């Protein structure tokens, strides 16, 4: 590989997130604007290993900025965890004369990027996951849209919860991270928010429901982050101990779909452009990040470090407001 960047490739990896298409579009068009040849790699690292490259044109990314999902498709590649898979990925890039790779994805994608960087591939990562759990950036692409999706869904659930005087336990995604539950829970006024970062006692949750009940409040929404445990088990326990009529809703993959919010589409576009500029500047092993309301670049290794502490103050405020 030569030092000057002439050819780049872009892929999306791990769980899809609304805004990934806007990021792809930005990488492709910014690259073409600067006279680069740009390849799109289909199906993440899986497609990289198996040579699924497609040369991208301006028109190839038309009409996608506002669409959810990823037009390049994505995968969770097991082969990328093997030395053979990694060697094949590097060989595919060299065969096509690709000087640098832009990886859009979550933490698993960054681990793949790290192995390629260790073999001399120039890399810039763009954080794309609804979980907002990547160290080094205040926001990941897709988080804002997912939170809005949860808020919209919960407001519909609240209609039926009110009508039937029921308690709803709503499970949201986030893997081991409670950020979606916290932000959505605060935004929709959930009576309780249960997250993996903060231990809780079900008796306290029940006492709160009972206090509300005594004030004449006959319905409640509890937001549960999936990392806490099974919604069905916790919901059953809640029903048994409290006596309140309880229903469980698991929002699931609904949270990963839908058109990106303006915040996500703008963030993704800014990060895509920044990734290309970073490579043209001769920098490698970097990630784009949103820090203090600005898109910046940071060393990729920041993303492998510890996660920033959970926003305990906001969590406590949510508890105080839903008393
Ligand atoms: O990382 C994004 C995410 O949606 C997590 O919130 C969730 O735990 C996981 O992916 C689900 O993965 P899959 O789509 O492979 O079931």
mmCIF file of N, CA and C and ligand atoms in Angstrom, residues 14-17 76 106-107 128-133 172-177 180 226-227 252-253 255-256, ligand 1:
data_model
loop_
_atom_site.group_PDB
_atom_site.id
_atom_site.type_symbol
_atom_site.label_atom_id
_atom_site.label_comp_id
_atom_site.label_asym_id
_atom_site.label_seq_id
_atom_site.Cartn_x
_atom_site.Cartn_y
_atom_site.Cartn_z
ATOM 1 N N UNK A 14 -22.094 -5.472 12.214
ATOM 2 C CA UNK A 14 -22.854 -5.612 13.461
ATOM 3 C C UNK A 14 -24.316 -5.255 13.242
ATOM 4 N N UNK A 15 -25.023 -4.923 14.325
ATOM 5 C CA UNK A 15 -26.443 -4.583 14.203
ATOM 6 C C UNK A 15 -26.633 -3.320 13.375
ATOM 7 N N UNK A 16 -27.606 -3.323 12.480
ATOM 8 C CA UNK A 16 -27.840 -2.100 11.700
ATOM 9 C C UNK A 16 -28.375 -0.999 12.621
ATOM 10 N N UNK A 17 -28.267 0.229 12.163
ATOM 11 C CA UNK A 17 -28.737 1.358 12.971
ATOM 12 C C UNK A 17 -29.222 2.449 12.030
ATOM 13 N N UNK A 76 -22.906 -10.322 11.415
ATOM 14 C CA UNK A 76 -22.018 -10.528 12.570
ATOM 15 C C UNK A 76 -21.115 -11.687 12.159
ATOM 16 N N UNK A 106 -20.673 -1.098 15.546
ATOM 17 C CA UNK A 106 -20.587 -1.050 17.006
ATOM 18 C C UNK A 106 -19.310 -1.669 17.533
ATOM 19 N N UNK A 107 -19.325 -2.107 18.785
ATOM 20 C CA UNK A 107 -18.049 -2.492 19.408
ATOM 21 C C UNK A 107 -17.422 -3.752 18.804
ATOM 22 N N UNK A 128 -21.598 3.339 14.878
ATOM 23 C CA UNK A 128 -22.995 3.180 14.471
ATOM 24 C C UNK A 128 -23.626 2.041 15.239
ATOM 25 N N UNK A 129 -24.445 2.354 16.198
ATOM 26 C CA UNK A 129 -25.218 1.352 16.959
ATOM 27 C C UNK A 129 -26.293 2.083 17.739
ATOM 28 N N UNK A 130 -27.451 1.451 17.856
ATOM 29 C CA UNK A 130 -28.521 2.107 18.626
ATOM 30 C C UNK A 130 -28.194 2.140 20.119
ATOM 31 N N UNK A 131 -27.217 1.319 20.554
ATOM 32 C CA UNK A 131 -26.972 1.155 21.996
ATOM 33 C C UNK A 131 -26.293 2.360 22.671
ATOM 34 N N UNK A 132 -25.623 3.177 21.895
ATOM 35 C CA UNK A 132 -24.823 4.302 22.428
ATOM 36 C C UNK A 132 -23.865 3.827 23.535
ATOM 37 N N UNK A 133 -23.128 2.778 23.221
ATOM 38 C CA UNK A 133 -22.249 2.180 24.242
ATOM 39 C C UNK A 133 -20.785 2.155 23.807
ATOM 40 N N UNK A 172 -36.639 -2.839 26.487
ATOM 41 C CA UNK A 172 -35.967 -2.179 25.358
ATOM 42 C C UNK A 172 -34.568 -2.759 25.176
ATOM 43 N N UNK A 173 -33.997 -2.495 23.994
ATOM 44 C CA UNK A 173 -32.663 -3.031 23.677
ATOM 45 C C UNK A 173 -31.559 -2.231 24.363
ATOM 46 N N UNK A 174 -30.339 -2.590 24.062
ATOM 47 C CA UNK A 174 -29.184 -1.877 24.620
ATOM 48 C C UNK A 174 -28.079 -2.822 25.058
ATOM 49 N N UNK A 175 -28.298 -4.109 24.804
ATOM 50 C CA UNK A 175 -27.322 -5.127 25.223
ATOM 51 C C UNK A 175 -27.036 -4.976 26.708
ATOM 52 N N UNK A 176 -25.793 -4.663 27.121
ATOM 53 C CA UNK A 176 -25.504 -4.560 28.556
ATOM 54 C C UNK A 176 -25.602 -3.116 29.056
ATOM 55 N N UNK A 177 -26.164 -2.265 28.228
ATOM 56 C CA UNK A 177 -26.137 -0.830 28.530
ATOM 57 C C UNK A 177 -27.565 -0.287 28.694
ATOM 58 N N UNK A 180 -30.584 3.455 26.384
ATOM 59 C CA UNK A 180 -31.872 3.628 25.686
ATOM 60 C C UNK A 180 -32.992 3.701 26.729
ATOM 61 N N UNK A 226 -32.834 -4.528 28.412
ATOM 62 C CA UNK A 226 -32.720 -5.987 28.227
ATOM 63 C C UNK A 226 -31.576 -6.599 29.037
ATOM 64 N N UNK A 227 -30.538 -5.790 29.338
ATOM 65 C CA UNK A 227 -29.383 -6.304 30.078
ATOM 66 C C UNK A 227 -29.689 -6.670 31.526
ATOM 67 N N UNK A 252 -38.127 -5.112 21.020
ATOM 68 C CA UNK A 252 -37.284 -5.869 20.083
ATOM 69 C C UNK A 252 -36.745 -5.068 18.912
ATOM 70 N N UNK A 253 -36.671 -5.737 17.750
ATOM 71 C CA UNK A 253 -35.976 -5.159 16.594
ATOM 72 C C UNK A 253 -36.695 -3.987 15.952
ATOM 73 N N UNK A 255 -36.955 -1.396 17.280
ATOM 74 C CA UNK A 255 -36.105 -0.262 17.685
ATOM 75 C C UNK A 255 -34.943 -0.015 16.724
ATOM 76 N N UNK A 256 -34.632 -0.988 15.882
ATOM 77 C CA UNK A 256 -33.494 -0.810 14.969
ATOM 78 C C UNK A 256 -33.931 -0.269 13.613
HETATM 79 O O1 LIG B 1 -26.202 -3.829 19.306
HETATM 80 C C1 LIG B 1 -27.462 -3.547 18.795
HETATM 81 C C2 LIG B 1 -28.468 -4.562 19.295
HETATM 82 O O2 LIG B 1 -29.724 -4.215 18.734
HETATM 83 C C3 LIG B 1 -28.563 -4.735 20.813
HETATM 84 O O3 LIG B 1 -29.315 -3.710 21.406
HETATM 85 C C4 LIG B 1 -29.195 -6.087 20.901
HETATM 86 O O4 LIG B 1 -28.894 -6.697 22.142
HETATM 87 C C5 LIG B 1 -28.555 -6.832 19.765
HETATM 88 O O5 LIG B 1 -28.131 -5.853 18.826
HETATM 89 C C6 LIG B 1 -29.458 -7.818 19.063
HETATM 90 O O6 LIG B 1 -28.710 -8.457 18.106
HETATM 91 P P1 LIG B 1 -29.320 -9.378 16.951
HETATM 92 O O7 LIG B 1 -29.986 -8.481 15.948
HETATM 93 O O8 LIG B 1 -28.123 -10.061 16.376
HETATM 94 O O9 LIG B 1 -30.296 -10.282 17.599
#
